[in-house]
PDB file of C-alpha atoms in Angstrom:
ATOM      1  CA  MET A   1     161.778 -36.626  68.115  1.00 48.00           C
ATOM      2  CA  SER A   2     159.969 -34.713  70.852  1.00 48.00           C
ATOM      3  CA  GLY A   3     161.845 -33.429  73.858  1.00 49.00           C
ATOM      4  CA  ASP A   4     159.741 -35.273  76.442  1.00 50.00           C
ATOM      5  CA  GLN A   5     160.860 -38.660  75.125  1.00 51.00           C
ATOM      6  CA  THR A   6     164.012 -40.131  76.644  1.00 51.00           C
ATOM      7  CA  GLU A   7     166.068 -42.952  75.307  1.00 53.00           C
ATOM      8  CA  PRO A   8     165.947 -46.152  77.389  1.00 51.00           C
ATOM      9  CA  LYS A   9     169.109 -46.881  79.293  1.00 53.00           C
ATOM     10  CA  VAL A  10     170.972 -49.918  78.086  1.00 51.00           C
ATOM     11  CA  PRO A  11     172.340 -51.890  81.007  1.00 52.00           C
ATOM     12  CA  GLY A  12     176.041 -52.522  80.992  1.00 55.00           C
ATOM     13  CA  LYS A  13     177.743 -55.888  81.004  1.00 54.00           C
ATOM     14  CA  GLY A  14     178.364 -55.684  84.746  1.00 56.00           C
ATOM     15  CA  GLN A  15     174.710 -55.029  85.492  1.00 59.00           C
ATOM     16  CA  VAL A  16     173.616 -57.875  83.240  1.00 51.00           C
ATOM     17  CA  LYS A  17     175.938 -60.284  85.002  1.00 55.00           C
ATOM     18  CA  ALA A  18     174.742 -59.093  88.418  1.00 56.00           C
ATOM     19  CA  GLN A  19     171.091 -59.526  87.429  1.00 59.00           C
ATOM     20  CA  THR A  20     171.819 -62.999  86.022  1.00 58.00           C
ATOM     21  CA  LYS A  21     173.594 -64.025  89.220  1.00 55.00           C
ATOM     22  CA  ALA A  22     170.762 -62.656  91.365  1.00 54.00           C
ATOM     23  CA  GLN A  23     168.174 -64.534  89.317  1.00 57.00           C
ATOM     24  CA  ALA A  24     170.194 -67.752  89.504  1.00 53.00           C
ATOM     25  CA  ALA A  25     170.826 -67.336  93.230  1.00 52.00           C
ATOM     26  CA  GLU A  26     167.156 -66.765  94.060  1.00 53.00           C
ATOM     27  CA  PRO A  27     165.953 -70.384  93.561  1.00 52.00           C
ATOM     28  CA  ALA A  28     169.208 -71.720  94.958  1.00 49.00           C
ATOM     29  CA  ARG A  29     168.650 -69.627  98.088  1.00 51.00           C
ATOM     30  CA  HIS A  30     165.195 -71.124  98.526  1.00 48.00           C
ATOM     31  CA  ARG A  31     166.641 -74.604  98.047  1.00 48.00           C
ATOM     32  CA  ARG A  32     169.347 -73.949 100.606  1.00 48.00           C
ATOM     33  CA  GLU A  33     166.781 -72.666 103.076  1.00 50.00           C
ATOM     34  CA  GLY A  34     164.690 -75.830 102.633  1.00 51.00           C
ATOM     35  CA  ILE A  35     167.711 -78.128 103.008  1.00 58.00           C
ATOM     36  CA  GLY A  36     169.016 -76.072 105.889  1.00 77.00           C
ATOM     37  CA  PHE A  37     165.773 -76.370 107.804  1.00 81.00           C
ATOM     38  CA  MET A  38     165.661 -80.166 107.448  1.00 83.00           C
ATOM     39  CA  GLY A  39     169.344 -80.340 108.186  1.00 84.00           C
ATOM     40  CA  ARG A  40     168.853 -78.355 111.369  1.00 86.00           C
ATOM     41  CA  LEU A  41     166.061 -80.688 112.453  1.00 88.00           C
ATOM     42  CA  ARG A  42     168.289 -83.673 111.781  1.00 88.00           C
ATOM     43  CA  ALA A  43     171.172 -82.049 113.677  1.00 88.00           C
ATOM     44  CA  TYR A  44     168.899 -81.266 116.629  1.00 89.00           C
ATOM     45  CA  PHE A  45     167.621 -84.844 116.675  1.00 91.00           C
ATOM     46  CA  LEU A  46     171.136 -86.299 116.605  1.00 89.00           C
ATOM     47  CA  ALA A  47     172.248 -83.845 119.284  1.00 89.00           C
ATOM     48  CA  GLY A  48     169.346 -84.964 121.448  1.00 91.00           C
ATOM     49  CA  ILE A  49     170.350 -88.594 120.983  1.00 92.00           C
ATOM     50  CA  LEU A  50     173.969 -87.804 121.855  1.00 89.00           C
ATOM     51  CA  VAL A  51     172.847 -86.105 125.055  1.00 90.00           C
ATOM     52  CA  THR A  52     170.080 -88.414 126.228  1.00 93.00           C
ATOM     53  CA  ALA A  53     171.406 -91.838 125.167  1.00 91.00           C
ATOM     54  CA  PRO A  54     174.509 -91.923 127.422  1.00 87.00           C
ATOM     55  CA  ILE A  55     172.526 -90.529 130.355  1.00 93.00           C
ATOM     56  CA  ALA A  56     169.647 -92.957 129.824  1.00 93.00           C
ATOM     57  CA  ILE A  57     171.925 -95.980 129.475  1.00 91.00           C
ATOM     58  CA  THR A  58     173.946 -94.998 132.561  1.00 91.00           C
ATOM     59  CA  VAL A  59     170.801 -94.455 134.625  1.00 93.00           C
ATOM     60  CA  TYR A  60     169.342 -97.756 133.392  1.00 94.00           C
ATOM     61  CA  ILE A  61     172.473 -99.734 134.304  1.00 91.00           C
ATOM     62  CA  ALA A  62     172.707 -98.040 137.710  1.00 91.00           C
ATOM     63  CA  TRP A  63     169.012 -98.656 138.386  1.00 92.00           C
ATOM     64  CA  TRP A  64     169.323-102.286 137.283  1.00 92.00           C
ATOM     65  CA  PHE A  65     172.288-102.826 139.610  1.00 91.00           C
ATOM     66  CA  VAL A  66     170.574-101.159 142.557  1.00 90.00           C
ATOM     67  CA  SER A  67     167.362-103.121 141.968  1.00 91.00           C
ATOM     68  CA  LEU A  68     169.319-106.379 141.733  1.00 91.00           C
ATOM     69  CA  ILE A  69     171.084-105.786 145.048  1.00 90.00           C
ATOM     70  CA  ASP A  70     167.872-104.618 146.707  1.00 88.00           C
ATOM     71  CA  GLY A  71     166.033-107.715 145.514  1.00 88.00           C
ATOM     72  CA  TYR A  72     168.538-109.982 147.285  1.00 88.00           C
ATOM     73  CA  ILE A  73     169.265-107.924 150.418  1.00 87.00           C
ATOM     74  CA  ARG A  74     165.904-106.344 151.241  1.00 85.00           C
ATOM     75  CA  PRO A  75     164.197-109.640 152.252  1.00 86.00           C
ATOM     76  CA  LEU A  76     167.084-110.327 154.644  1.00 86.00           C
ATOM     77  CA  ILE A  77     166.559-107.098 156.594  1.00 84.00           C
ATOM     78  CA  PRO A  78     164.447-107.649 159.740  1.00 85.00           C
ATOM     79  CA  SER A  79     161.135-105.868 159.619  1.00 82.00           C
ATOM     80  CA  THR A  80     161.992-103.978 162.802  1.00 83.00           C
ATOM     81  CA  TYR A  81     165.038-102.355 161.175  1.00 81.00           C
ATOM     82  CA  ASN A  82     163.532-101.903 157.736  1.00 81.00           C
ATOM     83  CA  PRO A  83     162.715 -98.182 157.318  1.00 80.00           C
ATOM     84  CA  GLU A  84     160.224 -98.926 154.549  1.00 78.00           C
ATOM     85  CA  ASN A  85     157.834-100.352 157.150  1.00 80.00           C
ATOM     86  CA  TYR A  86     157.624 -96.922 158.771  1.00 81.00           C
ATOM     87  CA  LEU A  87     157.442 -94.849 155.592  1.00 80.00           C
ATOM     88  CA  PRO A  88     154.632 -94.630 153.014  1.00 80.00           C
ATOM     89  CA  PHE A  89     157.115 -94.975 150.120  1.00 79.00           C
ATOM     90  CA  SER A  90     159.944 -97.284 149.095  1.00 79.00           C
ATOM     91  CA  ILE A  91     163.583 -96.274 149.426  1.00 81.00           C
ATOM     92  CA  PRO A  92     165.689 -97.373 146.465  1.00 83.00           C
ATOM     93  CA  GLY A  93     169.253 -98.321 147.277  1.00 85.00           C
ATOM     94  CA  ILE A  94     168.638 -99.508 150.838  1.00 86.00           C
ATOM     95  CA  GLY A  95     170.146-102.880 149.938  1.00 87.00           C
ATOM     96  CA  VAL A  96     173.277-101.287 148.481  1.00 89.00           C
ATOM     97  CA  LEU A  97     173.702 -99.199 151.609  1.00 89.00           C
ATOM     98  CA  VAL A  98     173.370-102.306 153.791  1.00 89.00           C
ATOM     99  CA  VAL A  99     175.985-104.129 151.691  1.00 90.00           C
ATOM    100  CA  ILE A 100     178.443-101.229 151.970  1.00 92.00           C
ATOM    101  CA  VAL A 101     178.014-101.015 155.748  1.00 92.00           C
ATOM    102  CA  ALA A 102     178.290-104.795 156.163  1.00 91.00           C
ATOM    103  CA  VAL A 103     181.446-105.069 154.048  1.00 91.00           C
ATOM    104  CA  THR A 104     183.040-102.182 155.950  1.00 93.00           C
ATOM    105  CA  LEU A 105     182.258-103.791 159.308  1.00 93.00           C
ATOM    106  CA  ILE A 106     183.632-107.148 158.128  1.00 91.00           C
ATOM    107  CA  GLY A 107     186.834-105.466 156.983  1.00 90.00           C
ATOM    108  CA  ALA A 108     187.193-103.722 160.337  1.00 92.00           C
ATOM    109  CA  PHE A 109     186.609-106.999 162.163  1.00 91.00           C
ATOM    110  CA  THR A 110     189.136-109.009 160.144  1.00 89.00           C
ATOM    111  CA  ALA A 111     191.760-106.307 160.678  1.00 88.00           C
ATOM    112  CA  GLY A 112     191.931-107.205 164.377  1.00 89.00           C
ATOM    113  CA  TYR A 113     193.503-110.193 166.072  1.00 88.00           C
ATOM    114  CA  VAL A 114     190.238-112.034 166.681  1.00 89.00           C
ATOM    115  CA  GLY A 115     189.121-111.437 163.093  1.00 89.00           C
ATOM    116  CA  ARG A 116     192.370-112.796 161.658  1.00 90.00           C
ATOM    117  CA  LEU A 117     192.084-115.865 163.914  1.00 92.00           C
ATOM    118  CA  VAL A 118     188.514-116.545 162.786  1.00 90.00           C
ATOM    119  CA  LEU A 119     189.486-115.987 159.152  1.00 89.00           C
ATOM    120  CA  GLY A 120     192.388-118.404 159.452  1.00 90.00           C
ATOM    121  CA  VAL A 121     190.152-121.106 160.930  1.00 92.00           C
ATOM    122  CA  GLY A 122     187.574-120.560 158.197  1.00 90.00           C
ATOM    123  CA  GLU A 123     190.166-120.773 155.426  1.00 88.00           C
ATOM    124  CA  GLY A 124     191.528-123.954 156.992  1.00 89.00           C
ATOM    125  CA  VAL A 125     188.066-125.538 156.860  1.00 90.00           C
ATOM    126  CA  VAL A 126     187.552-124.412 153.270  1.00 88.00           C
ATOM    127  CA  GLY A 127     190.990-125.733 152.334  1.00 87.00           C
ATOM    128  CA  ARG A 128     189.914-129.257 153.244  1.00 88.00           C
ATOM    129  CA  MET A 129     187.048-129.240 150.729  1.00 89.00           C
ATOM    130  CA  PRO A 130     188.112-130.721 147.370  1.00 87.00           C
ATOM    131  CA  VAL A 131     186.189-128.503 144.929  1.00 87.00           C
ATOM    132  CA  VAL A 132     185.458-125.455 147.055  1.00 88.00           C
ATOM    133  CA  ARG A 133     189.114-124.833 147.907  1.00 87.00           C
ATOM    134  CA  SER A 134     190.057-124.513 144.228  1.00 87.00           C
ATOM    135  CA  VAL A 135     187.311-122.002 143.531  1.00 89.00           C
ATOM    136  CA  TYR A 136     187.947-120.030 146.719  1.00 88.00           C
ATOM    137  CA  GLY A 137     191.713-120.006 146.240  1.00 86.00           C
ATOM    138  CA  GLY A 138     191.493-118.855 142.618  1.00 85.00           C
ATOM    139  CA  VAL A 139     188.964-116.119 143.312  1.00 86.00           C
ATOM    140  CA  LYS A 140     190.910-114.872 146.322  1.00 85.00           C
ATOM    141  CA  GLN A 141     194.165-114.751 144.398  1.00 81.00           C
ATOM    142  CA  ILE A 142     192.548-112.870 141.541  1.00 78.00           C
ATOM    143  CA  PHE A 143     191.132-110.218 143.878  1.00 80.00           C
ATOM    144  CA  GLU A 144     194.396-109.895 145.774  1.00 78.00           C
ATOM    145  CA  THR A 145     196.330-109.454 142.536  1.00 73.00           C
ATOM    146  CA  VAL A 146     193.920-106.956 140.989  1.00 70.00           C
ATOM    147  CA  LEU A 147     193.382-104.892 144.143  1.00 74.00           C
ATOM    148  CA  ALA A 148     197.052-104.827 145.128  1.00 67.00           C
ATOM    149  CA  LYS A 149     198.600-101.392 144.673  1.00 59.00           C
ATOM    150  CA  LYS A 150     201.861-102.848 143.361  1.00 58.00           C
ATOM    151  CA  SER A 151     200.155-105.146 140.891  1.00 63.00           C
ATOM    152  CA  ASN A 152     201.155-104.856 137.252  1.00 66.00           C
ATOM    153  CA  ALA A 153     197.920-106.431 136.007  1.00 73.00           C
ATOM    154  CA  PHE A 154     196.188-104.360 133.348  1.00 78.00           C
ATOM    155  CA  ARG A 155     198.764-101.609 133.620  1.00 79.00           C
ATOM    156  CA  GLU A 156     200.047-101.719 130.028  1.00 87.00           C
ATOM    157  CA  VAL A 157     198.182-101.737 126.721  1.00 91.00           C
ATOM    158  CA  VAL A 158     200.066-103.690 124.060  1.00 92.00           C
ATOM    159  CA  ALA A 159     199.678-104.792 120.463  1.00 93.00           C
ATOM    160  CA  ILE A 160     200.655-108.293 119.342  1.00 92.00           C
ATOM    161  CA  GLN A 161     200.438-110.157 116.065  1.00 91.00           C
ATOM    162  CA  TYR A 162     197.412-112.372 116.645  1.00 89.00           C
ATOM    163  CA  PRO A 163     195.824-114.595 115.280  1.00 88.00           C
ATOM    164  CA  ARG A 164     198.462-114.630 112.527  1.00 88.00           C
ATOM    165  CA  PRO A 165     201.532-112.613 111.574  1.00 88.00           C
ATOM    166  CA  GLY A 166     200.591-109.334 109.981  1.00 88.00           C
ATOM    167  CA  VAL A 167     197.305-108.988 111.905  1.00 91.00           C
ATOM    168  CA  TRP A 168     197.606-107.013 115.124  1.00 92.00           C
ATOM    169  CA  SER A 169     195.351-107.352 118.156  1.00 91.00           C
ATOM    170  CA  LEU A 170     194.980-105.149 121.216  1.00 91.00           C
ATOM    171  CA  GLY A 171     195.764-106.757 124.557  1.00 91.00           C
ATOM    172  CA  PHE A 172     196.661-106.069 128.168  1.00 91.00           C
ATOM    173  CA  ILE A 173     199.672-107.441 130.027  1.00 90.00           C
ATOM    174  CA  THR A 174     198.440-109.303 133.096  1.00 86.00           C
ATOM    175  CA  GLY A 175     201.815-110.405 134.444  1.00 85.00           C
ATOM    176  CA  ALA A 176     204.756-112.709 133.862  1.00 86.00           C
ATOM    177  CA  ALA A 177     204.154-116.166 132.453  1.00 87.00           C
ATOM    178  CA  HIS A 178     204.181-119.267 134.664  1.00 87.00           C
ATOM    179  CA  PRO A 179     207.676-120.493 135.622  1.00 87.00           C
ATOM    180  CA  GLU A 180     206.948-123.808 133.904  1.00 89.00           C
ATOM    181  CA  VAL A 181     206.252-121.945 130.678  1.00 87.00           C
ATOM    182  CA  GLN A 182     209.451-119.974 131.098  1.00 85.00           C
ATOM    183  CA  LEU A 183     211.378-123.221 131.625  1.00 87.00           C
ATOM    184  CA  GLN A 184     209.880-125.235 128.799  1.00 87.00           C
ATOM    185  CA  LEU A 185     210.113-122.408 126.269  1.00 85.00           C
ATOM    186  CA  ALA A 186     213.518-121.146 127.330  1.00 81.00           C
ATOM    187  CA  GLY A 187     214.942-121.896 123.893  1.00 80.00           C
ATOM    188  CA  VAL A 188     212.298-119.806 122.150  1.00 82.00           C
ATOM    189  CA  ALA A 189     212.682-116.598 124.160  1.00 80.00           C
ATOM    190  CA  ASP A 190     214.202-115.435 127.410  1.00 81.00           C
ATOM    191  CA  ASP A 191     211.095-113.838 128.853  1.00 86.00           C
ATOM    192  CA  PHE A 192     207.381-114.524 128.364  1.00 90.00           C
ATOM    193  CA  VAL A 193     204.439-112.434 129.513  1.00 89.00           C
ATOM    194  CA  ASN A 194     200.743-113.172 129.827  1.00 90.00           C
ATOM    195  CA  VAL A 195     198.669-111.046 127.480  1.00 92.00           C
ATOM    196  CA  PHE A 196     194.881-110.986 127.750  1.00 91.00           C
ATOM    197  CA  ILE A 197     193.209-110.336 124.402  1.00 91.00           C
ATOM    198  CA  PRO A 198     189.585-109.294 125.019  1.00 89.00           C
ATOM    199  CA  CYS A 199     186.718-109.688 122.598  1.00 86.00           C
ATOM    200  CA  ALA A 200     184.536-106.834 121.426  1.00 77.00           C
ATOM    201  CA  PRO A 201     182.446-106.300 123.488  1.00 72.00           C
ATOM    202  CA  PRO A 202     184.740-107.642 126.231  1.00 69.00           C
ATOM    203  CA  THR A 203     182.557-110.435 127.572  1.00 73.00           C
ATOM    204  CA  ALA A 204     185.354-112.976 127.093  1.00 83.00           C
ATOM    205  CA  GLY A 205     188.860-113.169 125.709  1.00 88.00           C
ATOM    206  CA  TYR A 206     191.980-115.191 125.072  1.00 87.00           C
ATOM    207  CA  LEU A 207     195.105-115.726 127.124  1.00 89.00           C
ATOM    208  CA  ALA A 208     198.264-115.638 125.034  1.00 90.00           C
ATOM    209  CA  MET A 209     201.786-116.252 126.324  1.00 90.00           C
ATOM    210  CA  VAL A 210     203.959-114.088 124.136  1.00 90.00           C
ATOM    211  CA  PRO A 211     207.707-113.365 124.193  1.00 90.00           C
ATOM    212  CA  ARG A 212     208.288-109.918 125.563  1.00 89.00           C
ATOM    213  CA  ARG A 213     210.339-108.915 122.518  1.00 89.00           C
ATOM    214  CA  GLU A 214     207.283-109.500 120.313  1.00 90.00           C
ATOM    215  CA  VAL A 215     205.065-107.259 122.445  1.00 91.00           C
ATOM    216  CA  THR A 216     204.698-103.637 121.391  1.00 91.00           C
ATOM    217  CA  VAL A 217     203.774-101.427 124.334  1.00 91.00           C
ATOM    218  CA  LEU A 218     201.402 -98.633 123.292  1.00 90.00           C
ATOM    219  CA  ASN A 219     201.346 -95.124 124.708  1.00 89.00           C
ATOM    220  CA  MET A 220     197.719 -95.594 125.738  1.00 88.00           C
ATOM    221  CA  SER A 221     195.973 -95.779 129.080  1.00 87.00           C
ATOM    222  CA  VAL A 222     194.011 -98.867 130.115  1.00 86.00           C
ATOM    223  CA  GLU A 223     190.806 -96.818 130.102  1.00 87.00           C
ATOM    224  CA  ASP A 224     191.377 -95.730 126.494  1.00 88.00           C
ATOM    225  CA  GLY A 225     192.192 -99.318 125.540  1.00 88.00           C
ATOM    226  CA  LEU A 226     188.971-100.590 127.094  1.00 86.00           C
ATOM    227  CA  LYS A 227     186.989 -97.878 125.307  1.00 86.00           C
ATOM    228  CA  LEU A 228     188.568 -98.910 122.032  1.00 87.00           C
ATOM    229  CA  VAL A 229     187.712-102.576 122.600  1.00 86.00           C
ATOM    230  CA  MET A 230     184.197-102.000 123.943  1.00 84.00           C
ATOM    231  CA  SER A 231     183.261 -99.799 120.998  1.00 82.00           C
ATOM    232  CA  GLY A 232     184.711-102.228 118.463  1.00 81.00           C
ATOM    233  CA  GLY A 233     187.107 -99.571 117.206  1.00 83.00           C
ATOM    234  CA  ILE A 234     184.466 -96.860 116.801  1.00 82.00           C
ATOM    235  CA  VAL A 235     185.729 -94.718 119.687  1.00 81.00           C
ATOM    236  CA  VAL A 236     189.361 -93.894 118.938  1.00 82.00           C
ATOM    237  CA  PRO A 237     191.148 -92.313 121.926  1.00 77.00           C
ATOM    238  CA  PRO A 238     193.152 -89.167 121.302  1.00 77.00           C
ATOM    239  CA  GLU A 239     196.890 -89.354 120.820  1.00 75.00           C
ATOM    240  CA  ARG A 240     198.813 -89.103 124.080  1.00 68.00           C
ATOM    241  CA  ARG A 241     202.236 -88.562 122.532  1.00 63.00           C
ATOM    242  CA  PRO A 242     203.542 -85.079 123.446  1.00 58.00           C
ATOM    243  CA  THR A 243     204.184 -82.718 120.569  1.00 54.00           C
ATOM    244  CA  LEU A 244     207.736 -81.459 120.317  1.00 52.00           C
ATOM    245  CA  VAL A 245     207.765 -77.694 119.962  1.00 52.00           C
ATOM    246  CA  GLU A 246     211.007 -76.065 118.870  1.00 54.00           C
ATOM    247  CA  PRO A 247     211.942 -72.963 120.849  1.00 54.00           C
ATOM    248  CA  PRO A 248     211.724 -69.740 118.861  1.00 54.00           C
ATOM    249  CA  ALA A 249     214.973 -68.388 117.549  1.00 54.00           C
ATOM    250  CA  GLY A 250     216.250 -65.510 119.643  1.00 52.00           C
ATOM    251  CA  PRO A 251     218.184 -62.499 118.499  1.00 50.00           C
ATOM    252  CA  ASP A 252     221.465 -64.378 118.977  1.00 51.00           C
ATOM    253  CA  GLN A 253     220.205 -67.544 117.272  1.00 49.00           C
ATOM    254  CA  GLU A 254     219.733 -67.974 113.564  1.00 49.00           C
ATOM    255  CA  GLY A 255     217.912 -71.318 113.622  1.00 47.00           C
ATOM    256  CA  PRO A 256     217.600 -74.713 115.269  1.00 44.00           C
ATOM    257  CA  ASN A 257     221.133 -75.682 114.234  1.00 47.00           C
ATOM    258  CA  GLN A 258     222.636 -72.770 116.129  1.00 46.00           C
ATOM    259  CA  GLU A 259     222.368 -74.643 119.455  1.00 44.00           C
ATOM    260  CA  GLY A 260     225.519 -76.411 120.457  1.00 43.00           C
ATOM    261  CA  ASN A 261     227.839 -74.066 118.458  1.00 47.00           C
ATOM    262  CA  ASP A 262     228.698 -71.782 121.369  1.00 47.00           C
ATOM    263  CA  ASP A 263     232.365 -72.805 121.092  1.00 46.00           C
ATOM    264  CA  GLN A 264     232.639 -71.239 117.585  1.00 46.00           C
ATOM    265  CA  PRO A 265     233.775 -67.563 117.329  1.00 47.00           C
ATOM    266  CA  ASP A 266     231.247 -64.926 116.465  1.00 51.00           C
ATOM    267  CA  ARG A 267     230.939 -64.053 112.792  1.00 52.00           C
ATOM    268  CA  LYS A 268     231.104 -60.301 113.531  1.00 53.00           C
ATOM    269  CA  VAL A 269     234.446 -60.741 115.269  1.00 47.00           C
ATOM    270  CA  LEU A 270     235.846 -62.711 112.306  1.00 47.00           C
ATOM    271  CA  ALA A 271     234.631 -60.035 109.872  1.00 54.00           C
ATOM    272  CA  ALA A 272     236.247 -57.248 111.907  1.00 53.00           C
ATOM    273  CA  ALA A 273     239.522 -59.182 112.085  1.00 50.00           C
ATOM    274  CA  SER A 274     239.578 -59.719 108.304  1.00 52.00           C
ATOM    275  CA  ARG A 275     238.992 -56.023 107.656  1.00 53.00           C
ATOM    276  CA  SER A 276     241.836 -55.062 109.979  1.00 49.00           C
ATOM    277  CA  ASN A 277     244.182 -57.446 108.197  1.00 49.00           C
ATOM    278  CA  ARG A 278     243.380 -55.810 104.908  1.00 49.00           C
TER     279      ARG A 278
END
């Protein structure tokens, strides 16, 4: 064999395995890059929906409300006081602003002596009307109860077994049951409460009079309860229960059971005493 000829190097087992892995990873890498690109596009699209959908829906509802109020109030504004007659463009929300100012002025007027007198006369006239007095009285009582600062309406989120035992529904305590209900059902339970069980979405609901002992009060705010009902259970509010964190053991504490044993003698003292006795 001539000297200029060299023997070919035989790759070791480690090199063969590395080459095999590199060859196998090459098409997989291309596949991952293709899937990753489409996945990124899908993630970007979903992220865009998550950002734009809540904003668009909120703006649409606000615009619909403002347009509805403007459609009813704008024709009632005299042309002399309507700023749109002096401007080349329309002002959205002028009706809402007029309603806010009018309601504020009415509240200021009824807070005085003359306003209370006029309000009393008006309620007396309405109270003589057979059908109108029922509607007016019910609506007024509802607003007074809901807007009262000391009202307990919709302050507690509860769970009750409805429509049958074993099936739980989410509800809101709206107050104590009617005294007649308390009297007639005195043998069933000592205390009854009114629980409003909304539908999903909450366009309507059911009124259930439930014994207080069968009502389970949840550690959940009313806002979280409404979110849970409106979403049909899709939006689950975070847990509000505080997490108990045990304090770290100090140099003089050996564990969580060491607390409360301050009246026991120190182990070092007992050991020293036993050695001295020996």
